CSV table of C-alpha atoms in Angstrom, one decimal:
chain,number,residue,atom,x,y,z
A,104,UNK,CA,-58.1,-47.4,273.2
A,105,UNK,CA,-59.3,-43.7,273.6
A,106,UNK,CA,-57.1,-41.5,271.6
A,107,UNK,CA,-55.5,-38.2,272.7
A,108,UNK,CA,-56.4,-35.2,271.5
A,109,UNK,CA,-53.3,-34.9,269.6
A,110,UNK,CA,-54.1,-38.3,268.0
A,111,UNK,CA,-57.5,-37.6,267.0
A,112,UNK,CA,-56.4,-34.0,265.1
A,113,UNK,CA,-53.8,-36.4,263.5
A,114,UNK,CA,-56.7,-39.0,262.5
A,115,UNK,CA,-59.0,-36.4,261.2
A,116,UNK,CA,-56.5,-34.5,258.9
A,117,UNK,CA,-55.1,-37.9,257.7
A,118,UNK,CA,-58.9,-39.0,256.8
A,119,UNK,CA,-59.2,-35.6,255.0
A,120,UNK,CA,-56.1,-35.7,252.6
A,121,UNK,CA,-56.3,-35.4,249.2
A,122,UNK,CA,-54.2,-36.7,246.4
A,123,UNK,CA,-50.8,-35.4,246.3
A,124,UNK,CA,-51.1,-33.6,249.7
A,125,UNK,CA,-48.7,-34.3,252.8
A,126,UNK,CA,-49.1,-35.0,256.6
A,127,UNK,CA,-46.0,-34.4,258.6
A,128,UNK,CA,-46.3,-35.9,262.4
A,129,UNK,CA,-43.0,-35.0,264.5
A,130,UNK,CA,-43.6,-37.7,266.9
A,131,UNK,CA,-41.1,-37.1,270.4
A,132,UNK,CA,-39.7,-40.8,271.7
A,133,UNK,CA,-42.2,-43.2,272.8
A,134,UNK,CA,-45.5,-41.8,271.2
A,135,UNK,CA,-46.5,-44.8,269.9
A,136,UNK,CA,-46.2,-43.6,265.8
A,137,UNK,CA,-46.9,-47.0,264.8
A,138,UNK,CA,-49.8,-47.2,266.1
A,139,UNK,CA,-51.1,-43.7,265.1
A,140,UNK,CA,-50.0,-45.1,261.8
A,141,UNK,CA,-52.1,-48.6,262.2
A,142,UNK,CA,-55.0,-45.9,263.3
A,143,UNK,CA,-55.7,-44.3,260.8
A,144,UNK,CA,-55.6,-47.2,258.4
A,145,UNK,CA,-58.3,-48.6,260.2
A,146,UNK,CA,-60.5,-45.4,260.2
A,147,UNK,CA,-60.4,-45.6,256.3
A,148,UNK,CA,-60.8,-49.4,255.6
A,149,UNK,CA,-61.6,-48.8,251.5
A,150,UNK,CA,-58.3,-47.2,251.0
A,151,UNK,CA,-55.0,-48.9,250.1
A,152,UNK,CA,-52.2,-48.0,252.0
A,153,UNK,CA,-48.0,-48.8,251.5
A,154,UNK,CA,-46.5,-48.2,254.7
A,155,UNK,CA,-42.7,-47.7,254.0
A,156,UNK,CA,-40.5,-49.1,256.7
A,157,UNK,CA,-37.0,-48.4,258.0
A,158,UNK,CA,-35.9,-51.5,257.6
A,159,UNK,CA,-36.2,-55.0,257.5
A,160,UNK,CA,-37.0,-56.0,261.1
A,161,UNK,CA,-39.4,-52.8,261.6
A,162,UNK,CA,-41.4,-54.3,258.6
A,163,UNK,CA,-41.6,-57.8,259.7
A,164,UNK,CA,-43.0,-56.2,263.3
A,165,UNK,CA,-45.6,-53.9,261.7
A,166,UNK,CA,-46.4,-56.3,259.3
A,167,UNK,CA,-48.4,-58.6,262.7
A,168,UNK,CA,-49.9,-54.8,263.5
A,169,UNK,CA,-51.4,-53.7,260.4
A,170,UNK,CA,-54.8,-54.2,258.8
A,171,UNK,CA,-55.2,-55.3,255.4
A,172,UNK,CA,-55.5,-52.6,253.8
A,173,UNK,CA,-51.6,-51.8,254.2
A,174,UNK,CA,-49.0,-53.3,252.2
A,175,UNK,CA,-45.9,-53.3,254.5
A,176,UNK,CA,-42.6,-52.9,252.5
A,177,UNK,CA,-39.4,-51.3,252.7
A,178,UNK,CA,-37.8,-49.3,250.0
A,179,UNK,CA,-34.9,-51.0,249.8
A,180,UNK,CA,-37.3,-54.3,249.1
A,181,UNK,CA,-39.0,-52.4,246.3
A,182,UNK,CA,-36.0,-51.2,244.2
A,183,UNK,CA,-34.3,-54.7,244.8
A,184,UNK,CA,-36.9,-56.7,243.8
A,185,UNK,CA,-37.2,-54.0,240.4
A,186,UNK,CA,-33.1,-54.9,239.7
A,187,UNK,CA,-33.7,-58.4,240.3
A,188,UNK,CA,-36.0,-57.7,237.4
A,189,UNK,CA,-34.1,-55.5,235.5
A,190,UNK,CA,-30.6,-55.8,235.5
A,191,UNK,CA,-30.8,-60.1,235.9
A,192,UNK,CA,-28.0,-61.7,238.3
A,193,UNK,CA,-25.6,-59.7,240.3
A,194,UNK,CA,-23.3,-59.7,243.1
A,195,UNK,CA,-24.0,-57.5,246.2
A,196,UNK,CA,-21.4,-56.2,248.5
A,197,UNK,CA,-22.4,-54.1,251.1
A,198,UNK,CA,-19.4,-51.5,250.9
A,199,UNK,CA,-17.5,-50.0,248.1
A,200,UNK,CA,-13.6,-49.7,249.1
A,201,UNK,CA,-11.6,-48.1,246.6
A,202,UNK,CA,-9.6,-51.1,246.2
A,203,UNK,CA,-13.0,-52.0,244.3
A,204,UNK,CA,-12.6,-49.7,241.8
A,205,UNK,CA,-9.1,-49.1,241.2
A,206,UNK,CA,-9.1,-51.3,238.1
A,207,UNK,CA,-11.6,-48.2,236.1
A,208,UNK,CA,-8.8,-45.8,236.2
A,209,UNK,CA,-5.2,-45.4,235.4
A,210,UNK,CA,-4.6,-43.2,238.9
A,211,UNK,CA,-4.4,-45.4,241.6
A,212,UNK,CA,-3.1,-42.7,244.2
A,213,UNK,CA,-5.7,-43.4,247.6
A,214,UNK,CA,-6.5,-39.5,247.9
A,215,UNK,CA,-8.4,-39.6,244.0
A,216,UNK,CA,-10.0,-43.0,244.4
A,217,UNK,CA,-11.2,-41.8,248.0
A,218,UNK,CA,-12.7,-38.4,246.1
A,219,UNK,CA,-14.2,-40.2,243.6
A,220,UNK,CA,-15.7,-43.0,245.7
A,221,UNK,CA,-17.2,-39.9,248.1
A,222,UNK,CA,-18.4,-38.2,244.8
A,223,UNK,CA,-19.9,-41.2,243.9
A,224,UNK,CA,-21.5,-42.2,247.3
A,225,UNK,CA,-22.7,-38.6,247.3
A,226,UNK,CA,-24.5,-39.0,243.9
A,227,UNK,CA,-26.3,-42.6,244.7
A,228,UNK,CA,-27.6,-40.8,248.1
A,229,UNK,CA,-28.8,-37.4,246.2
A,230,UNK,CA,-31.9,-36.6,244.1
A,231,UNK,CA,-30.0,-35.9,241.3
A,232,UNK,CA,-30.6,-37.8,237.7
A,233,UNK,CA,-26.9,-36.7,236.0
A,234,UNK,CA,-23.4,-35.9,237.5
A,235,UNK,CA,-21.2,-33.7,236.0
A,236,UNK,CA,-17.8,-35.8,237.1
A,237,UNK,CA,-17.0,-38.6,234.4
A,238,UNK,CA,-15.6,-40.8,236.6
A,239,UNK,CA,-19.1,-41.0,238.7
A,240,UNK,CA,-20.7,-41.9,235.4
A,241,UNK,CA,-18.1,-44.6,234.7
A,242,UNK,CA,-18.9,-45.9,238.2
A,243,UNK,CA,-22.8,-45.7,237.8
A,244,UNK,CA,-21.9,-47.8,234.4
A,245,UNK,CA,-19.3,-50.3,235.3
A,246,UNK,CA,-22.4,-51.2,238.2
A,247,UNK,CA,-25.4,-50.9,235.7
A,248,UNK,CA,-23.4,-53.3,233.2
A,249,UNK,CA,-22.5,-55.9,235.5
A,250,UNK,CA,-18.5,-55.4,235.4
A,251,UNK,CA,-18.5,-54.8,239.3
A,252,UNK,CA,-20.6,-55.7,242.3
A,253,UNK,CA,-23.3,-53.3,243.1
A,254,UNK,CA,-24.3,-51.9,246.6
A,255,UNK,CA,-27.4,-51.5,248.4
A,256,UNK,CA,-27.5,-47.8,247.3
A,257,UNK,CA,-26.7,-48.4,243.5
A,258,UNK,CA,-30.0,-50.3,243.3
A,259,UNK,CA,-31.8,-47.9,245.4
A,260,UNK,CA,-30.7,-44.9,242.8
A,261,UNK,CA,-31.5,-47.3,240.0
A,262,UNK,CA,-35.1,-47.2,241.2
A,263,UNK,CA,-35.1,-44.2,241.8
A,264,UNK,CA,-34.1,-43.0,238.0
A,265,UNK,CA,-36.1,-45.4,236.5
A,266,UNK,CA,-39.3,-43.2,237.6
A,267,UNK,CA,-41.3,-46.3,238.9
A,268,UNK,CA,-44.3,-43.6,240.0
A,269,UNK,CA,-46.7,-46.0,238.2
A,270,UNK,CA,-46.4,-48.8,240.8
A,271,UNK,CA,-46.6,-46.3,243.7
A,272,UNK,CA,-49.7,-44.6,242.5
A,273,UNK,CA,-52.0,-47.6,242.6
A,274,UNK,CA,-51.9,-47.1,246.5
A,275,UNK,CA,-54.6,-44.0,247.9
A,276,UNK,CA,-51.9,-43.8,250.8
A,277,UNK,CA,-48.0,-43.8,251.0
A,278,UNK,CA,-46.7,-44.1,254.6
A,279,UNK,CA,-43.1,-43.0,255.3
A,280,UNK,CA,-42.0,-44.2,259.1
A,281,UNK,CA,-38.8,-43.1,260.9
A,282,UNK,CA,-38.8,-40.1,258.2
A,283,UNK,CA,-35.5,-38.3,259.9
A,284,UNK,CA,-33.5,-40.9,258.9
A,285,UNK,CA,-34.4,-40.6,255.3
A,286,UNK,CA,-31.7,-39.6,252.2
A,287,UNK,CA,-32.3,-37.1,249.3
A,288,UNK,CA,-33.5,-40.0,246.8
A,289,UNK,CA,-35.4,-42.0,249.1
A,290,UNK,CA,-37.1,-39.2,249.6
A,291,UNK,CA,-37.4,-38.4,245.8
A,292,UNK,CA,-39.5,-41.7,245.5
A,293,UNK,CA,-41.5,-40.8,248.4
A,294,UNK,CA,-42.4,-37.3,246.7
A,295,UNK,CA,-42.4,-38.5,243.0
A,296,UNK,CA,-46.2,-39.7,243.0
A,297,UNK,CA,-50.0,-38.9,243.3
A,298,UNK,CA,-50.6,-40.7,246.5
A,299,UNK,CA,-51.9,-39.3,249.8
A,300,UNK,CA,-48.6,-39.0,251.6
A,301,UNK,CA,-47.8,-39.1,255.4
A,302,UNK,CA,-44.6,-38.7,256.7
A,303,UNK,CA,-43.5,-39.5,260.5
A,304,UNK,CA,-41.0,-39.3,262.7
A,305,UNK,CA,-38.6,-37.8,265.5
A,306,UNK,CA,-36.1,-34.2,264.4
A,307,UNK,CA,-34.3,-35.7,267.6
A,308,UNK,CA,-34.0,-39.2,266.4
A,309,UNK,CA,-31.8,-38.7,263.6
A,310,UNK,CA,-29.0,-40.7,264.3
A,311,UNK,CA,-27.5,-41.7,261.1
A,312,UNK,CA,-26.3,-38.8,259.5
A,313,UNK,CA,-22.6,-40.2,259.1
A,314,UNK,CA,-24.8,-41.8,256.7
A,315,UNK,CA,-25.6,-38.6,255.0
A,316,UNK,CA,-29.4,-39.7,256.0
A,317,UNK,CA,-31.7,-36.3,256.2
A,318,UNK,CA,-34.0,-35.1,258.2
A,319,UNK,CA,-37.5,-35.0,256.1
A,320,UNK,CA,-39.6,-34.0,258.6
A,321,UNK,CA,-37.3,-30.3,258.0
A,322,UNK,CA,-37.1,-30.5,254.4
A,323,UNK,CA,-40.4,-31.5,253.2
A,324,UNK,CA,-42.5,-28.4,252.7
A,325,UNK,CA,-46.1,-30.5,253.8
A,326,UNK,CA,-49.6,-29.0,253.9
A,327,UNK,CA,-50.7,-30.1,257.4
A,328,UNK,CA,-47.8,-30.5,260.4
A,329,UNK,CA,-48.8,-31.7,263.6
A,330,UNK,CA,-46.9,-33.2,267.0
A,331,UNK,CA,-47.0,-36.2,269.2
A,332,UNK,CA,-46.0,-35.1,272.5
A,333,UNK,CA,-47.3,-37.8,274.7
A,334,UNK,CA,-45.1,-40.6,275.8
A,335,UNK,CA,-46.4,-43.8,276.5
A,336,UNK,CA,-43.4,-45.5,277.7
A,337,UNK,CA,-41.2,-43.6,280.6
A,338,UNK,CA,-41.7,-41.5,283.3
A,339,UNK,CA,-42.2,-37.6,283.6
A,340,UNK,CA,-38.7,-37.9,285.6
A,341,UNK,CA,-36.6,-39.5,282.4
A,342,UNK,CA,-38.6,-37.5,280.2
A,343,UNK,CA,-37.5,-34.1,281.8
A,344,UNK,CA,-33.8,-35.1,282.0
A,345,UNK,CA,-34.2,-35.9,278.4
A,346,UNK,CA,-35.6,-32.3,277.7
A,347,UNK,CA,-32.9,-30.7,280.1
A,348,UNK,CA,-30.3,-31.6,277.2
A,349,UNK,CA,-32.4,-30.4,274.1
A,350,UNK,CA,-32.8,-26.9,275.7
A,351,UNK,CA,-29.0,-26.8,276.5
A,352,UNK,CA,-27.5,-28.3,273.5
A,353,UNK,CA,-30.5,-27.6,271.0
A,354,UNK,CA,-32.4,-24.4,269.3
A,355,UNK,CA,-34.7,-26.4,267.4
A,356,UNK,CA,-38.7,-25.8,268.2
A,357,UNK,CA,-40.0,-28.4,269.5
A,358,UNK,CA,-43.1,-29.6,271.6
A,359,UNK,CA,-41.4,-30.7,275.2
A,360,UNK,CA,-42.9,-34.2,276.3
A,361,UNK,CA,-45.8,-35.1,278.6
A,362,UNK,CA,-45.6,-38.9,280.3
A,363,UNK,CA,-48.7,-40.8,280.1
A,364,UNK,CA,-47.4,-44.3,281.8
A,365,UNK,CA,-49.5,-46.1,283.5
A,366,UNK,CA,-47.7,-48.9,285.5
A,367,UNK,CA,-45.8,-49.4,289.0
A,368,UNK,CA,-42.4,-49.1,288.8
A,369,UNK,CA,-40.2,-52.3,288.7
A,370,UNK,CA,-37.4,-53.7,287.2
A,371,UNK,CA,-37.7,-57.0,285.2
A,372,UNK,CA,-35.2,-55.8,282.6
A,373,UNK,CA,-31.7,-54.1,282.6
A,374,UNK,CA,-29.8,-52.6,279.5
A,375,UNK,CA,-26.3,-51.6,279.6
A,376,UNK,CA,-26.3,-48.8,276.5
A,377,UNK,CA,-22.6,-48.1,274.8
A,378,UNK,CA,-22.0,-45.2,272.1
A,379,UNK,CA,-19.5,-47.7,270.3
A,380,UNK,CA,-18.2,-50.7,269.8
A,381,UNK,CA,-15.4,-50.6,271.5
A,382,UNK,CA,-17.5,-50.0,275.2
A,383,UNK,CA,-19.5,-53.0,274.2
A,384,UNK,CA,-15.8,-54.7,274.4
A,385,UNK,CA,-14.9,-53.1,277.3
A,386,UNK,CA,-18.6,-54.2,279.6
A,387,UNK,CA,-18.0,-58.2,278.3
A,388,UNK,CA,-14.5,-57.6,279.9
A,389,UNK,CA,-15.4,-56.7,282.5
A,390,UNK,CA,-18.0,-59.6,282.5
A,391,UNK,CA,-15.2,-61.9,282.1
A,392,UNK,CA,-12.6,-60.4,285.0
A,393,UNK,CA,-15.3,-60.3,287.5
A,394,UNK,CA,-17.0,-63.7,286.6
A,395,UNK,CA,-20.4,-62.4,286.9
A,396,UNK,CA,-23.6,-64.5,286.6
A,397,UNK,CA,-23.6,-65.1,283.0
A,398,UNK,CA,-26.8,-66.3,282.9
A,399,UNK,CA,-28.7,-63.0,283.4
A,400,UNK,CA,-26.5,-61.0,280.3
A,401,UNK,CA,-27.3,-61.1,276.8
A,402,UNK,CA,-25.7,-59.2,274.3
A,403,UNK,CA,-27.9,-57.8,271.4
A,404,UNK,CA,-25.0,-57.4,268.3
A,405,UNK,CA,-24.2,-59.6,266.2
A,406,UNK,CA,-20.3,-60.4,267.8
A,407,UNK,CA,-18.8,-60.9,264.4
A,408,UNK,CA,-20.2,-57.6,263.9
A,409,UNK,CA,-18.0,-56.2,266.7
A,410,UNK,CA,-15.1,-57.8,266.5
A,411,UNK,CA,-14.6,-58.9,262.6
A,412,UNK,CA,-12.1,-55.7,261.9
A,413,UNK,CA,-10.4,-56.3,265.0
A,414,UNK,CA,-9.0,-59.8,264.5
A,415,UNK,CA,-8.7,-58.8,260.5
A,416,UNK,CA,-6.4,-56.6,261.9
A,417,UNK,CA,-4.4,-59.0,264.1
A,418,UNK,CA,-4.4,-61.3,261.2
A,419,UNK,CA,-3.0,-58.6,258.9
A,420,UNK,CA,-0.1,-57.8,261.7
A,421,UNK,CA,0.8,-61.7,261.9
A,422,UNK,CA,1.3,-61.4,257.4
A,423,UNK,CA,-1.6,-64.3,257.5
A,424,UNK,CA,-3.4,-63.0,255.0
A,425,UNK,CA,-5.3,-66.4,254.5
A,426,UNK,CA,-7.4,-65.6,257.3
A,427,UNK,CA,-8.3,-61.9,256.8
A,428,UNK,CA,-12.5,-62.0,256.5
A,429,UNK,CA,-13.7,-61.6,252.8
A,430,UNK,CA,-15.7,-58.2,254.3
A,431,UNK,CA,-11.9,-56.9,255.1
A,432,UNK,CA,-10.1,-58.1,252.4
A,433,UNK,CA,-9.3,-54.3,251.6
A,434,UNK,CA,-6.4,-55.2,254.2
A,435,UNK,CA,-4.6,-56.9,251.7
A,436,UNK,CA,-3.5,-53.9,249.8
A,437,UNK,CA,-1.5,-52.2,252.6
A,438,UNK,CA,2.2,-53.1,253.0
A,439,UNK,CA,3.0,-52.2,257.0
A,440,UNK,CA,0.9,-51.1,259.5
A,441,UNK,CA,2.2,-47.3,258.5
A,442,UNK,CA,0.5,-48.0,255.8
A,443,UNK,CA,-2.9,-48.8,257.1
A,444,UNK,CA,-2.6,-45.8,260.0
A,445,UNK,CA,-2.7,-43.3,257.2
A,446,UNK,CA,-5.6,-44.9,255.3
A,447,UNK,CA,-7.2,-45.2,258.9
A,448,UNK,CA,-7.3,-41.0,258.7
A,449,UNK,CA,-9.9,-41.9,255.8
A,450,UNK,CA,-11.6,-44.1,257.7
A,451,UNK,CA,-13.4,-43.5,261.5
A,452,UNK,CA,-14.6,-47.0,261.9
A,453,UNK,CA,-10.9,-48.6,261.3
A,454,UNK,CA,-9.1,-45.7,263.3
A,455,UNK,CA,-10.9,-47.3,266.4
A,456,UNK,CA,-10.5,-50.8,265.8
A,457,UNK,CA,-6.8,-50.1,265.4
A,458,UNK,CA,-6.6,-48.2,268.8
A,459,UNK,CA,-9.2,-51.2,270.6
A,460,UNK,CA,-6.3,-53.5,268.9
A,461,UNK,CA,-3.8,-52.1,271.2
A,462,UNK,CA,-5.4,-53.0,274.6
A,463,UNK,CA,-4.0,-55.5,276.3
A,464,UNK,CA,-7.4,-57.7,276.4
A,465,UNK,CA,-7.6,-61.4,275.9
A,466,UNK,CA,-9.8,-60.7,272.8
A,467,UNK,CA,-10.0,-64.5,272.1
A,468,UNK,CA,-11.9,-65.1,275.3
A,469,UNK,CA,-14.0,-61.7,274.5
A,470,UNK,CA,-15.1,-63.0,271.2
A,471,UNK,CA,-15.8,-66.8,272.6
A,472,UNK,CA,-17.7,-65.2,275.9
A,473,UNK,CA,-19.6,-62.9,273.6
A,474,UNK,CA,-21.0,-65.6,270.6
A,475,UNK,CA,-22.2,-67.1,274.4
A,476,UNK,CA,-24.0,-64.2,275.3
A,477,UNK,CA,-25.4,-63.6,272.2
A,478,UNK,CA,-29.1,-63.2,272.3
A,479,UNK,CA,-29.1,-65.5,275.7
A,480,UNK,CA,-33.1,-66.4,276.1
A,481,UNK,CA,-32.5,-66.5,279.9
A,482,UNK,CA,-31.1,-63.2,280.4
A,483,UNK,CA,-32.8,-59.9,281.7
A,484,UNK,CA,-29.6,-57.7,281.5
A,485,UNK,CA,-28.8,-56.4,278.4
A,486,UNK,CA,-26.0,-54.9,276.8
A,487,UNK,CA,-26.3,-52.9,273.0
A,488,UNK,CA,-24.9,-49.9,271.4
A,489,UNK,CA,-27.4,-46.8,271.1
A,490,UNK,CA,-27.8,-47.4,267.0
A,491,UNK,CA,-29.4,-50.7,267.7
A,492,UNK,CA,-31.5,-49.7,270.8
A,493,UNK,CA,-33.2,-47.6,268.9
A,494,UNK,CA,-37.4,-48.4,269.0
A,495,UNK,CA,-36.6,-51.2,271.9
A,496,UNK,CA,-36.7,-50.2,275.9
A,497,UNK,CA,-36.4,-51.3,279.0
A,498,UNK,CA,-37.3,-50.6,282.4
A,499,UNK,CA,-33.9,-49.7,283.7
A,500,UNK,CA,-31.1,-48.2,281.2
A,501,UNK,CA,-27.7,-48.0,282.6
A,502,UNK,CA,-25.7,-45.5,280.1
A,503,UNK,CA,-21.8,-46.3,279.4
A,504,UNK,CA,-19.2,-43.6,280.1
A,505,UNK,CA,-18.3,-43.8,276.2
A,506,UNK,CA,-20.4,-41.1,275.2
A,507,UNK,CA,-18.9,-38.1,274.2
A,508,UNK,CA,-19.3,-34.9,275.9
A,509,UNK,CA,-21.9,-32.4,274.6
A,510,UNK,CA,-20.5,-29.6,276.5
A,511,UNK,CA,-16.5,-30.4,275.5
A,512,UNK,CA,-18.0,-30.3,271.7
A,513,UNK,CA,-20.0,-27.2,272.4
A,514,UNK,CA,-16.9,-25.2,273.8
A,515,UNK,CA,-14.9,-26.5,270.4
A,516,UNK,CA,-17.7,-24.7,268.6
A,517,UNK,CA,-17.6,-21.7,270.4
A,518,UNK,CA,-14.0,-21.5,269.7
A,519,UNK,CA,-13.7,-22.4,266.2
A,520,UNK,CA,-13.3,-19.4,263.8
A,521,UNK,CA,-12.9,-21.2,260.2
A,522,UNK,CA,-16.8,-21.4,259.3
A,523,UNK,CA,-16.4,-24.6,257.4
A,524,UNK,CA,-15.1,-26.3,260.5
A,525,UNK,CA,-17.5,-24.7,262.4
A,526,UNK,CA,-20.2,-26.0,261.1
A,527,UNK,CA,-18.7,-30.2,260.8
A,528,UNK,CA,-18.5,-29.3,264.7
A,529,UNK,CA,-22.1,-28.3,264.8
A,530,UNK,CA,-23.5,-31.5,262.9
A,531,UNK,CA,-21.3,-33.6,265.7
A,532,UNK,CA,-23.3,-32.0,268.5
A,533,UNK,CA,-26.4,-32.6,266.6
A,534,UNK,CA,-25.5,-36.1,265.9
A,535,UNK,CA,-24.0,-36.6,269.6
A,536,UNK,CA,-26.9,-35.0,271.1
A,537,UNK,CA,-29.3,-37.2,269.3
A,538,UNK,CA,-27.6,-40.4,270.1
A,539,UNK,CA,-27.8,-39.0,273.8
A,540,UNK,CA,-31.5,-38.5,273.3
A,541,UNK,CA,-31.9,-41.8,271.6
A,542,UNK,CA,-29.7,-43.7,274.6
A,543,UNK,CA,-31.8,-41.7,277.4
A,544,UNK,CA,-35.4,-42.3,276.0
A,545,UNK,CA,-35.0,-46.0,276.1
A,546,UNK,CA,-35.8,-46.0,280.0
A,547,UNK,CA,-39.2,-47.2,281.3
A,548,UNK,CA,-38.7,-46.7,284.9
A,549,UNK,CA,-35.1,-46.0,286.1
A,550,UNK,CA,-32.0,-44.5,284.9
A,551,UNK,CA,-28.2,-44.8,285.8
A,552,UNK,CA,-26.2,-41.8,283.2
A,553,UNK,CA,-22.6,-42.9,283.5
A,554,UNK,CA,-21.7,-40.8,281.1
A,555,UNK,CA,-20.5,-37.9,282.2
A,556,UNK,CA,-22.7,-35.0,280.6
């Protein structure tokens, strides 16, 4: 493969590096960071290499790629297998509620367990060694001792405070892919070390900020920053409708995107793309009243995944208890549905299964129609939300009309005079607009924007 000009100013900086110093790439959609990545490890074949992954799947995938001379992990892998170590048997929950913690203090009212458990998420996320709240630190304790289950981020922090730079700096090279999507301590191991450190990702790809995820490619202060512009995967066409958005909706700098694809246009695979869960419900309806060819669908989430809180929630309206999902057991607590509509103001992801619970759908026959789409080997169609479709594409992309509506938000802004509410409306847009980005970018060939922007 003959490298771009672009990619051979990225290869020669990365060769150069010295200890300590950092190489930022903003790579736009479909640039092919992975391989840059893969690249430069094999233009410096005596030096050892972590490459830090996103997640689980993105590490199993890279880990076929990658020569060996890269060690292909993901942070949550290293700090899990350090309290595995460290703090002997535990039990893992994936969610704190504050029906979890209730039992460590003597008020019980929902609005100070909610601050507390927000301080607390806040302080597992941050870079911070010490909190100045008490009942953070009880928290933080009750975990560390055993007297509670621990989540995914408690172990993550744990790493993070134990200083573990002696294990990173036996490597010449730290990697860190999908670096907008990082969080302050994440990024606190990244930084806390001697390596030769190369951070990459997309400003525009930033999607999980509800999981007060950061952008590192605008907070880390590097030595050398350099762009991807070249897309490998869509055409100029898709790529220009894509820009057309980030100049009306974005005043971040930015390198606009030049299509290198080099194939006929055709169409050998479909993907319906949905901002929530609840449009993902509303396409396998609409599978089931028009009795399409099933065959041809898949869907790509897991349907327990989509429809758990939903039937938790018709189980909780019928008082049978018994059958509300150990994930949900939080349910338990409330006493009428009242009750669980004000909690639901705490809580986005519950709001909308409670509204999706009041459609008159034959959810039975939606659950049992989607575990038979799930992941159908024969299918070409596909349908998937825009969180999951991110690094995946297809040659046509059909977007869902469940988007919301960048220029609806952008008039709210406009309007809004109380500066704190100004700027929650102004991380939306950014977060909407990258979703949109994210949903659009996923097109090989052809796009259908049902939408409505």
């Amino acid at each position: 493969m003959k490298l771009s000009k672009e990619q051979e100013l990225i290869l020669e900086k990365a060769s150069g590096l010295k200890q300590k110093e950092i190489l930022k790439i903003n790579a736009c959609a479909g640039s092919g960071k992975t391989t840059m990545l893969r690249h430069i490890a094999l233009a410096n074949p005596t030096s050892s290499f972590l490459y830090l992954a996103f997640n689980k799947a993105i590490a199993q995938k890279s880990a076929k790629v990658f020569p060996k001379n890269v060690e292909v992990k993901t942070l949550h892998a290293l700090a899990y297998a350090f309290a595995k170590k460290h703090l002997g048997s535990f039990k893992l929950i994936s969610n704190l509620k504050i029906f979890d913690i209730a039992h460590l203090f003597k008020d019980n009212r929902a609005e100070y367990l909610n601050a507390v458990l927000k301080e607390y998420k806040n302080f597992l996320k941050s870079d911070k060694n010490g909190t100045p709240y008490k009942e953070v630190a009880t928290l933080y304790e009750a975990m560390l001792n055993n007297e509670m289950p621990i989540t995914h981020d408690f172990y993550l922090k744990h790493y993070s405070l134990a200083n573990q730079k002696d294990e990173l700096n036996q490597y010449d090279y730290i990697l860190l892919d999908e670096a907008q999507d990082s969080n302050s301590v994440m990024l606190s191991i990244f930084l806390n070390n001697t390596c030769k450190k190369i951070l990459v990702g997309d400003t525009f790809q930033n999607i999980y900020g509800f999981n007060q995820t950061i952008n590192a490619l605008e907070k880390v202060k590097a030595d050398f920053s350099l762009n991807l512009s070249t897309n490998y995967r869509s055409t100029q066409e898709i790529l220009d409708y894509a820009d057309s958005f980030l100049d009306a909706y974005s005043t971040k700098e930015r390198v606009k995107m030049h299509s290198h694809l080099n194939e006929e246009a055709k169409i050998e695979s479909t993907a319906f793309i949905t901002r929530t869960n609840a449009g993902l419900i509303e396409l396998i309806n609409m599978l089931l009243e028009e009795k399409e060819d099933l065959e041809s669908f898949a869907l790509l989430k897991e349907p327990d995944s989509i429809f758990r809180l939903l039937f938790d929630i018709f189980s909780f309206r019928a008082n049978r208890f018994e059958f509300i999902s150990k994930e949900n057991a939080f349910l338990k607590n409330f006493d009428s549905m009242f009750e669980l509509r004000s909690y639901a103001s705490y809580d986005a992801e519950l709001s909308l299964a409670l509204n999706l619970s009041e459609k008159n759908y034959d959810f039975k026959a939606l659950k049992k129609l989607a575990l038979k789409l799930y992941k159908n080997d024969k299918a070409n169609i596909f349908l998937i939300n825009t969180h999951l479709s991110k690094g995946l594409e297809w040659d046509k992309v059909i977007l869902y009309n469940d988007f919301v509506k960048l220029r609806d938000l952008k008039a709210k802004i406009k309007e809004e005079k109380d500066r704190e509410e100004r700027a929650k409306k102004e991380f939306e847009l950014e977060q909407e607009l990258n979703l949109f980005y994210v949903a659009i970018t996923r097109a090989r060939f052809y796009l259908e924007d049902g939408s409505g922007n």
